[in-house]
PDB file of C-alpha atoms and ligand atoms in Angstrom:
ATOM      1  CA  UNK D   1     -52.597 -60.739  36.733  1.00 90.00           C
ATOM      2  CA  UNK D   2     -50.956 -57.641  38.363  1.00 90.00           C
ATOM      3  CA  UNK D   3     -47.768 -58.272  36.415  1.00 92.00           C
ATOM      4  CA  UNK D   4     -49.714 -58.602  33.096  1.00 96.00           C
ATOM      5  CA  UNK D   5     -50.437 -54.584  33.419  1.00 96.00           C
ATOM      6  CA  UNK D   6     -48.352 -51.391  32.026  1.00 95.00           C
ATOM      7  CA  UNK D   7     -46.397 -49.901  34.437  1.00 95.00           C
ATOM      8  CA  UNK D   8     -43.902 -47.073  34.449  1.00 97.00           C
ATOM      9  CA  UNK D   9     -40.598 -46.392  36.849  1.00 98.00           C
ATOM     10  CA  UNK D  10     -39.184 -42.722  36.956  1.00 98.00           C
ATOM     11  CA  UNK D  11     -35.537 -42.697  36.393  1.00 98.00           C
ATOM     12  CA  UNK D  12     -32.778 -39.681  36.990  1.00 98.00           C
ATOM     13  CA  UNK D  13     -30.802 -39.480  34.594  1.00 97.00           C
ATOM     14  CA  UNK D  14     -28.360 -37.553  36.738  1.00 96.00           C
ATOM     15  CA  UNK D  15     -27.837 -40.493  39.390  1.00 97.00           C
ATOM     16  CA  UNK D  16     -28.777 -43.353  36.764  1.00 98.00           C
ATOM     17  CA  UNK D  17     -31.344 -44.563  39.736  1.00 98.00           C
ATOM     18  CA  UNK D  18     -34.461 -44.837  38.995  1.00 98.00           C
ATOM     19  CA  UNK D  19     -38.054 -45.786  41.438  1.00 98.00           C
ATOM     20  CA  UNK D  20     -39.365 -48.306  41.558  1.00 97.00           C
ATOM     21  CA  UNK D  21     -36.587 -51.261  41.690  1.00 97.00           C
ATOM     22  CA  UNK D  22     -36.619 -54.501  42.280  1.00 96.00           C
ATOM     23  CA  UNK D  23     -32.867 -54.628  43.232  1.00 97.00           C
ATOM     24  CA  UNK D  24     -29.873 -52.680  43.598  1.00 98.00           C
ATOM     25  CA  UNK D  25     -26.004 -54.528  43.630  1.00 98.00           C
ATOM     26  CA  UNK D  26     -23.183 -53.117  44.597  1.00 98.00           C
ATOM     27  CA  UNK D  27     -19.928 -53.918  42.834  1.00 98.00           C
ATOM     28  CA  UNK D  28     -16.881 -53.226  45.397  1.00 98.00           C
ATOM     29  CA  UNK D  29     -12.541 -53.641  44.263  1.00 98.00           C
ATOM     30  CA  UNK D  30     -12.604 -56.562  46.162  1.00 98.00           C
ATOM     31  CA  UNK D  31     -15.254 -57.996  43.839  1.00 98.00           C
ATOM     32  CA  UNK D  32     -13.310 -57.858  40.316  1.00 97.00           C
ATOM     33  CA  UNK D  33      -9.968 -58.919  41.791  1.00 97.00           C
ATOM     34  CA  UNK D  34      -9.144 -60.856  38.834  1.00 95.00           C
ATOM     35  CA  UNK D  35      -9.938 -57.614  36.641  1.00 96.00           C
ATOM     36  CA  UNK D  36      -7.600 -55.411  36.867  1.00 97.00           C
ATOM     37  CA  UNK D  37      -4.298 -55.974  35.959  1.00 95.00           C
ATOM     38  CA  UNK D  38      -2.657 -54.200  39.107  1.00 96.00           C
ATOM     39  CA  UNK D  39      -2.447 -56.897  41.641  1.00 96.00           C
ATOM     40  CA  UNK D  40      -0.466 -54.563  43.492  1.00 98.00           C
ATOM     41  CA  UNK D  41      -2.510 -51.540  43.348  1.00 98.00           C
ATOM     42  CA  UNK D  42      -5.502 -54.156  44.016  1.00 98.00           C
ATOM     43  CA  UNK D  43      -4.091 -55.390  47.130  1.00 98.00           C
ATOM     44  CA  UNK D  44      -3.796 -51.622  48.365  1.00 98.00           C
ATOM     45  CA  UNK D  45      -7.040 -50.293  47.390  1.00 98.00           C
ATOM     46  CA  UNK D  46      -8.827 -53.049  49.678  1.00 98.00           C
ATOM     47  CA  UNK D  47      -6.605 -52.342  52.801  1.00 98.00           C
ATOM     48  CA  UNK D  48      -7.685 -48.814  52.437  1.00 97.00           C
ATOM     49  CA  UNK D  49     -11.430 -49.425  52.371  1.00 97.00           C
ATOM     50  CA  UNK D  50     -12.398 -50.934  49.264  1.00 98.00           C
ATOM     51  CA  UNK D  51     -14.070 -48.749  47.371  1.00 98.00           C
ATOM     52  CA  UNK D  52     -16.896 -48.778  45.316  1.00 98.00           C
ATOM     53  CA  UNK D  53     -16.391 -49.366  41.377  1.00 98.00           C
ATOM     54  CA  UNK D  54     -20.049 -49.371  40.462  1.00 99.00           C
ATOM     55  CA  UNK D  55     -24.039 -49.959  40.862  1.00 98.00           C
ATOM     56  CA  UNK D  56     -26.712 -51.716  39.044  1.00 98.00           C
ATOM     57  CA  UNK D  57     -30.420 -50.893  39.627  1.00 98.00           C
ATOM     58  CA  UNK D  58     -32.783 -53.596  38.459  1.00 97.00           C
ATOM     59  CA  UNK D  59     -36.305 -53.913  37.443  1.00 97.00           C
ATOM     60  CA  UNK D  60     -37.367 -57.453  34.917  1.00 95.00           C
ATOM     61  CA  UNK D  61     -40.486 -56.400  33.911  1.00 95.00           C
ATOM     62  CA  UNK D  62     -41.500 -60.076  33.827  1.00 95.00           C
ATOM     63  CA  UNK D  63     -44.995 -60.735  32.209  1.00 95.00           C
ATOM     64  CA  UNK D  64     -46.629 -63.901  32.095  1.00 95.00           C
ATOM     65  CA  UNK D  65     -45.916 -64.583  28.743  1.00 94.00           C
ATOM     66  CA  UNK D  66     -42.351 -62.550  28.352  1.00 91.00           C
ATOM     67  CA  UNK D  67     -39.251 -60.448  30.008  1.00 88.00           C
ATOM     68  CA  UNK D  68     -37.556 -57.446  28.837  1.00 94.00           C
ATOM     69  CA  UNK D  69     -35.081 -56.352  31.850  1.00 97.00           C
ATOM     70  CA  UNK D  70     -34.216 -52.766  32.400  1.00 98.00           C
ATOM     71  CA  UNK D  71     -30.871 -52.309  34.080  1.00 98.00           C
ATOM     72  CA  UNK D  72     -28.935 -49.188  34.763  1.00 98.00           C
ATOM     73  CA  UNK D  73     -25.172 -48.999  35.703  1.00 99.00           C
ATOM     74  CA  UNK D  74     -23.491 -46.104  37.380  1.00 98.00           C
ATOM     75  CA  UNK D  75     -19.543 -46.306  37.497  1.00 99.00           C
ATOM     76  CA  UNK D  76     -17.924 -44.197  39.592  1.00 98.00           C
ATOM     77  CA  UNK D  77     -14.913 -42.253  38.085  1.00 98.00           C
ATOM     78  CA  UNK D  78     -11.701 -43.559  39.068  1.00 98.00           C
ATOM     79  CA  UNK D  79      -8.728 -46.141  39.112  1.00 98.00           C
ATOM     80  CA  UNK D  80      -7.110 -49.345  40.116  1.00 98.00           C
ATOM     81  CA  UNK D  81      -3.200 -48.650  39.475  1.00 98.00           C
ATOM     82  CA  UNK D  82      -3.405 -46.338  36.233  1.00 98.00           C
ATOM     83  CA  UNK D  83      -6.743 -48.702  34.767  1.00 98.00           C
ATOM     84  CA  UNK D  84      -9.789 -46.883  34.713  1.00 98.00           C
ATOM     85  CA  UNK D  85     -12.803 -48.487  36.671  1.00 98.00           C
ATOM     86  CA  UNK D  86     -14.947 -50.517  34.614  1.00 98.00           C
ATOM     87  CA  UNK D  87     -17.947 -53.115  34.921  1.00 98.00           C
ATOM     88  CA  UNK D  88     -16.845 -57.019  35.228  1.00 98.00           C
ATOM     89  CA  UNK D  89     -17.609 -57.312  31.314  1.00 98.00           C
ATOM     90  CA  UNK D  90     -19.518 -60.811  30.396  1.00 98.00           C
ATOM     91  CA  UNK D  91     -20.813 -63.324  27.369  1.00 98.00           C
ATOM     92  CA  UNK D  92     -24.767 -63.443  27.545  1.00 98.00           C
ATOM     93  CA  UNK D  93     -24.763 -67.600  28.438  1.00 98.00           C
ATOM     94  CA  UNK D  94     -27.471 -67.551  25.079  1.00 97.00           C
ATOM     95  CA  UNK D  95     -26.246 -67.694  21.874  1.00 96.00           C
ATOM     96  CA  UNK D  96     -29.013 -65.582  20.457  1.00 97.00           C
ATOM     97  CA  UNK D  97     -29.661 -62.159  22.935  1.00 98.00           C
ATOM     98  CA  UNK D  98     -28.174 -58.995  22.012  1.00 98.00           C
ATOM     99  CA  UNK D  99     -28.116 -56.130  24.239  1.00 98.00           C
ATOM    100  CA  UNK D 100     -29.243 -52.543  23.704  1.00 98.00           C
ATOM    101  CA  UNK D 101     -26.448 -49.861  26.124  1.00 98.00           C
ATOM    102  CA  UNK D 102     -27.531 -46.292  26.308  1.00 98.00           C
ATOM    103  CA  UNK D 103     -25.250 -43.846  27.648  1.00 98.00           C
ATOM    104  CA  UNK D 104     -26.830 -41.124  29.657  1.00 98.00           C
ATOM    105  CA  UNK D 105     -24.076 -39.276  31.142  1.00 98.00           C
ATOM    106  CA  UNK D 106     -20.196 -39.274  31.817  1.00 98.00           C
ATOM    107  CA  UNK D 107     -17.547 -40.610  29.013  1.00 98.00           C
ATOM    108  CA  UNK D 108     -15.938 -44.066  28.430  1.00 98.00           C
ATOM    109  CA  UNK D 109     -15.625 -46.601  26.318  1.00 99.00           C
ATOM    110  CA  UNK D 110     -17.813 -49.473  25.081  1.00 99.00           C
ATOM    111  CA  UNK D 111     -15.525 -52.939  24.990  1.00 98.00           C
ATOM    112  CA  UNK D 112     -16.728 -55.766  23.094  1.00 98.00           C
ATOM    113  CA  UNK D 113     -15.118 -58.795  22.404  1.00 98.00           C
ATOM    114  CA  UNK D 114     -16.251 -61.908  20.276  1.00 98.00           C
ATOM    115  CA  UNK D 115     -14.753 -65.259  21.009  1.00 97.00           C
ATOM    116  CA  UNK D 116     -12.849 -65.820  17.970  1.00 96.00           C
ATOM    117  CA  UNK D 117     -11.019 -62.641  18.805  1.00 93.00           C
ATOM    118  CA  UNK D 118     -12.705 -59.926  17.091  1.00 97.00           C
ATOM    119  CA  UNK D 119     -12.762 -56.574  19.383  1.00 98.00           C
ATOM    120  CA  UNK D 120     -14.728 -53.371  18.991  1.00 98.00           C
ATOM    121  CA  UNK D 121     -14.604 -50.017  21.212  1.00 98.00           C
ATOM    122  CA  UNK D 122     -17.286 -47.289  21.082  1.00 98.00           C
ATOM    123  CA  UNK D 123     -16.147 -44.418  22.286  1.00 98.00           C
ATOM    124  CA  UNK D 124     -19.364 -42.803  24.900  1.00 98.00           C
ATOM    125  CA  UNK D 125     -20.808 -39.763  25.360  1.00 98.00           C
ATOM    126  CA  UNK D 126     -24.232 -38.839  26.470  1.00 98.00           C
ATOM    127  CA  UNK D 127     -26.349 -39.736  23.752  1.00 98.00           C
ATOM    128  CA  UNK D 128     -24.932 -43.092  22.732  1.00 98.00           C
ATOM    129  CA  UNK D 129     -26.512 -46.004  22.120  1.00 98.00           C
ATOM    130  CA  UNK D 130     -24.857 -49.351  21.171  1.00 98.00           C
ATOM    131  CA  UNK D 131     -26.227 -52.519  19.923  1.00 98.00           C
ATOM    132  CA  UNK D 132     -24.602 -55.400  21.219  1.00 98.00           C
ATOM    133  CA  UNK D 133     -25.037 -58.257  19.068  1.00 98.00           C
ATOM    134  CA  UNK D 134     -25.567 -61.820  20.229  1.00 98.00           C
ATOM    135  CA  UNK D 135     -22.033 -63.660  21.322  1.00 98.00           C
ATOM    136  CA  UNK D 136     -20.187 -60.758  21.713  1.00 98.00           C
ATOM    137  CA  UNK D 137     -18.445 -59.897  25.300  1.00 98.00           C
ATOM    138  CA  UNK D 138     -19.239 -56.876  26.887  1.00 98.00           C
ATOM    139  CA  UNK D 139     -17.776 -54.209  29.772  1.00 98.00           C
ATOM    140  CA  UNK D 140     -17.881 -50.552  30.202  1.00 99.00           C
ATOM    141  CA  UNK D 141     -14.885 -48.560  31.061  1.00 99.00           C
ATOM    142  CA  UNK D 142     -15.713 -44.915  32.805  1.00 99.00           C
ATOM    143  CA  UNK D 143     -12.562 -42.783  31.435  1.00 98.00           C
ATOM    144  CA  UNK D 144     -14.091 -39.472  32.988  1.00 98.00           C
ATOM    145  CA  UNK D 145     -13.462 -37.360  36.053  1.00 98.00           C
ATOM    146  CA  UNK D 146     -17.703 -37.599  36.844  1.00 98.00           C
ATOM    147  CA  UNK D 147     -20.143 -41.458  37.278  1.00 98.00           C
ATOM    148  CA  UNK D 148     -20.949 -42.637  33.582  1.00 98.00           C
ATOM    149  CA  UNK D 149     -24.388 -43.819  33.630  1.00 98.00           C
ATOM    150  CA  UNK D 150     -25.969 -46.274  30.799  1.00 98.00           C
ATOM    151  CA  UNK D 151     -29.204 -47.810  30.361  1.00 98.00           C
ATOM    152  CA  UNK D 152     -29.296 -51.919  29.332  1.00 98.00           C
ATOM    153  CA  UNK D 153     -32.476 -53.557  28.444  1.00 98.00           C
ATOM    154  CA  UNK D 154     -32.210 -57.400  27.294  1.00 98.00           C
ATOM    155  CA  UNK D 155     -34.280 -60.483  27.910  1.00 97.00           C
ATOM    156  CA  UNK D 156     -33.907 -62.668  30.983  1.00 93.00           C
ATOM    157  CA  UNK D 157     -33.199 -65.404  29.005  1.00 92.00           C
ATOM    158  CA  UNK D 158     -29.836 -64.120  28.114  1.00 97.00           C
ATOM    159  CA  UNK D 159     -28.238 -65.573  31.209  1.00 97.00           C
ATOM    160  CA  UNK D 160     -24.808 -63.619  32.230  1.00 97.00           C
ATOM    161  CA  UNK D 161     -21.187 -65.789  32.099  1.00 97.00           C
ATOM    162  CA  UNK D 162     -18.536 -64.013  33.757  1.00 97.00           C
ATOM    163  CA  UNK D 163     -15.550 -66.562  33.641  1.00 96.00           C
ATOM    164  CA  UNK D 164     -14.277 -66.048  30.320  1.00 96.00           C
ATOM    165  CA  UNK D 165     -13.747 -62.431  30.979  1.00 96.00           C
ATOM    166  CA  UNK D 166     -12.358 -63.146  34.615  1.00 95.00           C
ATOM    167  CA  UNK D 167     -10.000 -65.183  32.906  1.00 95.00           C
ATOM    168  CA  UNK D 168      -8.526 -63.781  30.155  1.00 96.00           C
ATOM    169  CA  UNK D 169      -9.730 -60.061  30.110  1.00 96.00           C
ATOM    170  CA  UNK D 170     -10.475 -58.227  26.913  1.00 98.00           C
ATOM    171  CA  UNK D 171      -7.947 -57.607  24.161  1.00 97.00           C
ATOM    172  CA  UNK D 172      -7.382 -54.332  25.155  1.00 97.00           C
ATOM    173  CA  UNK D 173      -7.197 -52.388  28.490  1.00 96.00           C
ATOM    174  CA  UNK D 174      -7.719 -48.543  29.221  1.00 98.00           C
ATOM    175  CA  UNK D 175      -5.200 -46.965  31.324  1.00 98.00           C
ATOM    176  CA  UNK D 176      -4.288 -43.052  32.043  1.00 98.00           C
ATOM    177  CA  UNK D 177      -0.747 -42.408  30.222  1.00 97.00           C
ATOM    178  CA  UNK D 178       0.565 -38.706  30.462  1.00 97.00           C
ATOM    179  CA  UNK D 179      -3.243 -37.747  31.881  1.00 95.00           C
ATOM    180  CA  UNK D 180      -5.126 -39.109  28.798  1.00 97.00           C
ATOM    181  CA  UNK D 181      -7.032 -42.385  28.215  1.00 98.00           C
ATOM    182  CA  UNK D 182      -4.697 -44.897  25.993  1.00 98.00           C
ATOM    183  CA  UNK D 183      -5.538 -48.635  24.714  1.00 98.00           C
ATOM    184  CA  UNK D 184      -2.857 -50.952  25.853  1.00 97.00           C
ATOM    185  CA  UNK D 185      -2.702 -54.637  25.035  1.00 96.00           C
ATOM    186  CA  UNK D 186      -3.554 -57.006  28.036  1.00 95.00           C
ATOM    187  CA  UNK D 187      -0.946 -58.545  29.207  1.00 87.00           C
ATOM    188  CA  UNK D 188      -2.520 -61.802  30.018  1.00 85.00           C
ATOM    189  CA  UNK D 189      -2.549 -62.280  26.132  1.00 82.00           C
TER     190      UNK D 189
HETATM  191  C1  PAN Q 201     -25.833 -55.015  32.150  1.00 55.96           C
HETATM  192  C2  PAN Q 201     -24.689 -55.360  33.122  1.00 55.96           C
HETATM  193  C3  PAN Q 201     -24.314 -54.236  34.086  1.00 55.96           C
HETATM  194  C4  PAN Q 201     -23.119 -54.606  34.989  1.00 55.96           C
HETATM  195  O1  PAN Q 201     -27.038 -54.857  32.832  1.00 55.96           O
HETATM  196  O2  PAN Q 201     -25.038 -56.528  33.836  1.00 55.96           O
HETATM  197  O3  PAN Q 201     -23.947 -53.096  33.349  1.00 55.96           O
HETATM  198  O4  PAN Q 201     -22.050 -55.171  34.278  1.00 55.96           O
HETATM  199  P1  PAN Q 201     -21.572 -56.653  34.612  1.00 55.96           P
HETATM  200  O5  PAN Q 201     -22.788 -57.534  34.573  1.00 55.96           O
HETATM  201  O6  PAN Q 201     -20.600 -56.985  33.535  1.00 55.96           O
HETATM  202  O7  PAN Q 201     -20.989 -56.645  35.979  1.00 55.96           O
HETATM  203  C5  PAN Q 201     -25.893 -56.131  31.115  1.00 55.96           C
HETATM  204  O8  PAN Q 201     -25.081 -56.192  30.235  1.00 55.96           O
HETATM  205  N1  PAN Q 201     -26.838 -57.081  31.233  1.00 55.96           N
HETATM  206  O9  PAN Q 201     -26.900 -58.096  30.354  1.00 55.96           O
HETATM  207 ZN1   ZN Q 202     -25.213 -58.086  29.012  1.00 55.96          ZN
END
């Protein structure tokens, strides 16, 4: 089978994109509504145009016998109010896939959350590379003035759950105070 064989994509680690892709998805303000914590600044940012927060480029590698997805993310620098623009953040739906994150360029912060409240931040630069263990949450916050790109590769089979975070955020949130990048307590908790 055609699948069965090696095959190779070329990827830029400049723009995070990389040929061939099975998929590109666009993540817009209006998408991660209940994200931010700025309803106000929310509300504004999608009269004027709702802009985009970030990309995923997708490729499964699907064999007949396994998976191993690649996925690379490219955040755009910005914010929403004074909270830097991050991805949506999620629990893999299976209890046993862990996650490998590879920073390529740009700076930010790794959030990961479990569900009995433990929370963990790696601070990014290019070069990084995070393991995210099974059951742990996790987002990507872009704290710099240029995109942060990252790498993922995981199995299909992990399954993404997005509710959790929708509802109740991480522990912490990353907001500009006095021009640098400060941890503040969501205030959902
Ligand atoms: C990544 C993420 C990607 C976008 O490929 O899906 O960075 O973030 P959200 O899925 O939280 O919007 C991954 O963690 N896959 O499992
Ligand atoms: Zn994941």
């Amino acid at each position: 089978k055609k699948e069965d064989y090696p095959i190779s994509v070329q990827f830029d680690f400049n723009t995070g994109v990389f040929e061939p892709q099975e998929k590109s998805v666009e993540r817009k303000v209006s998408d991660m509504v209940k994200m931010f914590h700025d309803k106000t600044a929310v509300e504004s940012m999608i009269k004027a145009g709702d802009p985009l927060v970030y990309e995923i480029f997708y490729y499964g590698f699907k064999t007949s016998a396994s998976d191993m997805a690649l996925g690379t993310t490219r955040i755009q620098p910005g914010k929403v109010g004074d909270e830097y623009y991050m991805t949506k953040g999620h629990f893999h739906e299976a209890f046993d896939q862990p996650e490998i994150y590879f920073c390529v360029k740009g700076e930010g912060y790794l959030l990961m959350e479990t569900r009995e409240g433990e929370f963990q931040a790696e601070k990014w630069t290019p070069g990084t590379i995070s393991h995210i263990p099974p059951m742990w949450a996790h987002r990507v916050v872009n704290t710099g003035k240029e995109p942060l790109v990252f790498v993922a590769t995981y199995h299909l089979a992990a399954g993404h759950t997005y509710t959790e975070v929708e509802e109740k955020g991480f522990l912490k949130c990353l907001v500009e105070k006095d021009g640098k990048a400060t941890f503040v307590l969501n205030d959902k908790r």
